[in-house]
């Protein structure tokens, strides 16, 4: 995976869309951070922006109508665009937890570049979740009857509670798989209708200019 941490991928993913100040990024993530499963603190955002400038991935211009640190409006450099594209194009690796924000972040940021990338991510996630549900075997964690509290547990009720909790997890996974299946069909249609292809030469040019 290209060397971008969580916050770097989010910031570059937003800034390749439009230049913004730290204040703009903070306000957006406070309101829409759930799209990425992540809402960083203001201090984290400003430190990371400065670090990305030091690495040559961002540059900034001073907006004289703003004041303080928010006078800096950041734009990715060609190296910054290239770094984000490398992250976006890297093979997507699902995480064990179906509702982890890892997928949501990749779909929103990398998938936002092209329906081709979005389709790759969705197909990878779908195959992983289908296999995960197929191979899942619930295992109980049994209390020892001679432990301090083990004898207090009703084993029948403990098994029922575990079953109900497992059913909730299965239902959430089933909804996610259903959404992935529908989205895959839609993306296949979009790619066929638009003739979308990746790599997109416009993005390649932006990373070299």
Short mmCIF file of C-alpha atoms in Angstrom, two decimals:
data_model
loop_
_atom_site.label_atom_id
_atom_site.label_comp_id
_atom_site.label_asym_id
_atom_site.label_seq_id
_atom_site.Cartn_x
_atom_site.Cartn_y
_atom_site.Cartn_z
CA UNK A 1 0.00 0.00 0.00
CA UNK A 2 1.37 3.47 -0.86
CA UNK A 3 2.72 5.38 2.12
CA UNK A 4 -0.36 7.41 3.05
CA UNK A 5 -1.82 7.18 6.52
CA UNK A 6 -5.54 7.47 7.22
CA UNK A 7 -5.70 11.25 7.56
CA UNK A 8 -3.34 11.84 4.62
CA UNK A 9 -5.55 9.79 2.31
CA UNK A 10 -8.65 11.68 3.46
CA UNK A 11 -7.07 15.13 3.10
CA UNK A 12 -5.51 14.44 -0.29
CA UNK A 13 -8.73 12.76 -1.44
CA UNK A 14 -10.67 15.92 -0.62
CA UNK A 15 -8.08 18.38 -1.92
CA UNK A 16 -7.74 16.71 -5.33
CA UNK A 17 -11.39 17.71 -5.76
CA UNK A 18 -11.02 21.35 -4.80
CA UNK A 19 -8.51 23.61 -3.01
CA UNK A 20 -9.46 24.31 0.60
CA UNK A 21 -8.23 25.83 3.83
CA UNK A 22 -7.83 23.90 7.05
CA UNK A 23 -11.03 25.48 8.35
CA UNK A 24 -12.99 24.28 5.31
CA UNK A 25 -11.66 20.74 5.73
CA UNK A 26 -12.40 20.71 9.45
CA UNK A 27 -15.98 21.93 9.00
CA UNK A 28 -16.65 19.44 6.21
CA UNK A 29 -15.28 16.49 8.19
CA UNK A 30 -17.20 17.52 11.31
CA UNK A 31 -20.41 17.46 9.27
CA UNK A 32 -19.68 14.66 6.80
CA UNK A 33 -16.98 12.65 8.52
CA UNK A 34 -19.27 9.66 8.84
CA UNK A 35 -18.88 9.17 5.07
CA UNK A 36 -15.26 8.25 5.82
CA UNK A 37 -15.88 6.83 9.29
CA UNK A 38 -13.46 9.38 10.66
CA UNK A 39 -13.62 12.85 12.21
CA UNK A 40 -10.13 14.14 13.14
CA UNK A 41 -9.41 16.91 15.60
CA UNK A 42 -8.51 20.40 14.30
CA UNK A 43 -4.96 20.10 15.61
CA UNK A 44 -4.50 16.83 13.71
CA UNK A 45 -5.69 18.41 10.47
CA UNK A 46 -3.36 21.41 10.69
CA UNK A 47 -0.35 19.27 11.67
CA UNK A 48 -1.01 16.88 8.81
CA UNK A 49 -1.43 19.70 6.29
CA UNK A 50 1.93 21.13 7.33
CA UNK A 51 3.54 17.69 7.07
CA UNK A 52 2.14 17.19 3.58
CA UNK A 53 3.56 20.56 2.54
CA UNK A 54 6.96 19.55 3.95
CA UNK A 55 6.80 16.32 1.92
CA UNK A 56 6.06 18.26 -1.27
CA UNK A 57 2.58 16.76 -1.66
CA UNK A 58 0.70 20.02 -1.00
CA UNK A 59 1.32 23.67 -1.74
CA UNK A 60 -0.64 26.66 -0.56
CA UNK A 61 -1.54 30.21 -1.47
CA UNK A 62 -2.41 32.88 1.08
CA UNK A 63 -5.97 34.16 0.84
CA UNK A 64 -5.78 37.77 2.04
CA UNK A 65 -9.49 37.75 2.88
CA UNK A 66 -8.91 35.13 5.57
CA UNK A 67 -7.03 35.45 8.82
CA UNK A 68 -4.80 33.27 10.97
CA UNK A 69 -3.78 29.76 9.89
CA UNK A 70 -6.84 29.54 7.67
CA UNK A 71 -5.35 32.11 5.31
CA UNK A 72 -3.57 29.17 3.69
CA UNK A 73 -5.57 27.50 0.91
CA UNK A 74 -4.06 24.13 0.01
CA UNK A 75 -3.77 22.45 -3.39
CA UNK A 76 -2.10 19.12 -4.19
CA UNK A 77 1.14 19.29 -6.14
CA UNK A 78 1.64 16.88 -9.06
CA UNK A 79 3.50 14.67 -6.59
CA UNK A 80 0.52 14.86 -4.26
CA UNK A 81 -1.85 13.86 -7.05
CA UNK A 82 0.46 10.99 -7.98
CA UNK A 83 0.65 9.84 -4.37
CA UNK A 84 -3.12 9.84 -4.02
CA UNK A 85 -3.57 8.02 -7.33
CA UNK A 86 -1.10 5.35 -6.20
CA UNK A 87 -3.14 4.88 -3.00
CA UNK A 88 -6.42 4.81 -4.94
CA UNK A 89 -5.19 2.28 -7.51
CA UNK A 90 -3.55 -0.09 -5.02
CA UNK A 91 -5.40 -3.41 -4.59
CA UNK A 92 -8.20 -2.97 -2.10
CA UNK A 93 -7.92 -5.27 0.90
CA UNK A 94 -11.14 -5.78 2.90
CA UNK A 95 -11.01 -5.92 6.68
CA UNK A 96 -12.63 -8.71 8.74
CA UNK A 97 -15.39 -6.52 10.17
CA UNK A 98 -18.16 -5.93 7.60
CA UNK A 99 -19.14 -2.52 8.98
CA UNK A 100 -15.59 -1.21 9.26
CA UNK A 101 -15.21 2.27 7.71
CA UNK A 102 -12.25 1.02 5.66
CA UNK A 103 -14.51 0.06 2.74
CA UNK A 104 -16.59 3.24 2.97
CA UNK A 105 -13.47 5.40 2.86
CA UNK A 106 -12.02 3.64 -0.18
CA UNK A 107 -15.34 3.66 -2.02
CA UNK A 108 -15.88 7.37 -1.38
CA UNK A 109 -12.32 8.54 -2.11
CA UNK A 110 -10.80 6.08 -4.58
CA UNK A 111 -14.14 5.12 -6.11
CA UNK A 112 -14.94 8.79 -6.55
CA UNK A 113 -12.22 9.02 -9.20
CA UNK A 114 -13.85 6.61 -11.63
CA UNK A 115 -16.66 4.05 -11.83
CA UNK A 116 -13.97 1.56 -12.89
CA UNK A 117 -12.15 1.95 -9.56
CA UNK A 118 -15.45 1.90 -7.69
CA UNK A 119 -16.36 -1.35 -9.43
CA UNK A 120 -13.03 -2.96 -8.53
CA UNK A 121 -13.49 -2.06 -4.88
CA UNK A 122 -17.09 -3.27 -4.77
CA UNK A 123 -16.30 -6.57 -6.49
CA UNK A 124 -13.41 -7.25 -4.10
CA UNK A 125 -15.52 -6.43 -1.06
CA UNK A 126 -18.45 -8.51 -2.33
CA UNK A 127 -16.35 -11.62 -2.95
CA UNK A 128 -14.75 -11.29 0.48
CA UNK A 129 -18.07 -10.86 2.33
CA UNK A 130 -19.79 -13.74 0.51
CA UNK A 131 -16.89 -16.05 1.40
CA UNK A 132 -16.83 -14.73 4.95
CA UNK A 133 -20.52 -15.51 5.50
CA UNK A 134 -20.20 -18.90 3.83
CA UNK A 135 -17.30 -19.95 6.04
CA UNK A 136 -18.47 -18.40 9.31
CA UNK A 137 -18.91 -20.80 12.22
CA UNK A 138 -20.21 -19.27 15.48
CA UNK A 139 -18.32 -20.45 18.54
CA UNK A 140 -19.50 -19.89 22.07
CA UNK A 141 -17.27 -18.69 24.89
CA UNK A 142 -18.29 -20.91 27.78
CA UNK A 143 -17.87 -19.79 31.37
CA UNK A 144 -16.07 -22.16 33.69
CA UNK A 145 -18.48 -23.32 36.38
CA UNK A 146 -15.73 -23.26 39.00
CA UNK A 147 -14.70 -19.66 38.26
CA UNK A 148 -15.75 -16.77 40.48
CA UNK A 149 -18.76 -15.94 38.29
CA UNK A 150 -19.09 -18.90 35.93
CA UNK A 151 -21.61 -20.69 38.09
CA UNK A 152 -23.90 -17.65 37.93
CA UNK A 153 -24.49 -18.04 34.18
CA UNK A 154 -27.54 -19.87 32.87
CA UNK A 155 -25.98 -21.76 29.92
CA UNK A 156 -29.26 -21.93 28.01
CA UNK A 157 -29.85 -18.21 28.24
CA UNK A 158 -26.19 -17.43 27.45
CA UNK A 159 -26.56 -19.54 24.29
CA UNK A 160 -29.79 -17.72 23.36
CA UNK A 161 -28.22 -14.29 23.85
CA UNK A 162 -25.27 -15.36 21.71
CA UNK A 163 -27.66 -16.58 19.00
CA UNK A 164 -29.53 -13.27 18.97
CA UNK A 165 -26.29 -11.29 18.79
CA UNK A 166 -25.04 -13.48 15.99
CA UNK A 167 -28.35 -13.00 14.14
CA UNK A 168 -27.86 -9.23 14.30
CA UNK A 169 -24.37 -9.55 12.84
CA UNK A 170 -25.68 -11.82 10.09
CA UNK A 171 -28.48 -9.37 9.25
CA UNK A 172 -26.05 -6.46 8.96
CA UNK A 173 -23.75 -8.52 6.75
CA UNK A 174 -26.70 -9.59 4.58
CA UNK A 175 -27.78 -5.98 4.06
CA UNK A 176 -24.21 -5.03 3.14
CA UNK A 177 -23.97 -7.92 0.66
CA UNK A 178 -27.32 -6.95 -0.86
CA UNK A 179 -26.14 -3.35 -1.32
CA UNK A 180 -22.85 -4.54 -2.83
CA UNK A 181 -24.71 -6.80 -5.28
CA UNK A 182 -27.03 -4.00 -6.41
CA UNK A 183 -24.18 -1.49 -6.62
CA UNK A 184 -22.07 -3.89 -8.67
CA UNK A 185 -24.87 -4.23 -11.24
CA UNK A 186 -25.30 -0.48 -11.37
CA UNK A 187 -21.57 0.16 -11.79
CA UNK A 188 -21.31 -2.42 -14.57
CA UNK A 189 -24.11 -0.55 -16.35
CA UNK A 190 -22.39 2.83 -15.82
CA UNK A 191 -19.05 1.55 -17.11
CA UNK A 192 -20.69 0.00 -20.17
CA UNK A 193 -22.83 3.06 -20.89
CA UNK A 194 -20.07 5.63 -20.47
CA UNK A 195 -17.11 3.63 -21.75
CA UNK A 196 -15.20 4.60 -18.62
CA UNK A 197 -11.64 3.32 -18.49
CA UNK A 198 -8.77 3.42 -16.05
CA UNK A 199 -6.07 4.69 -16.03
CA UNK A 200 -7.69 7.96 -17.02
CA UNK A 201 -5.17 10.01 -19.02
CA UNK A 202 -6.46 13.26 -17.52
CA UNK A 203 -5.45 12.12 -14.05
CA UNK A 204 -2.14 10.81 -15.35
CA UNK A 205 -1.42 14.20 -16.89
CA UNK A 206 -2.35 15.99 -13.64
CA UNK A 207 0.18 13.86 -11.75
CA UNK A 208 2.96 14.81 -14.17
CA UNK A 209 2.34 18.47 -14.89
#
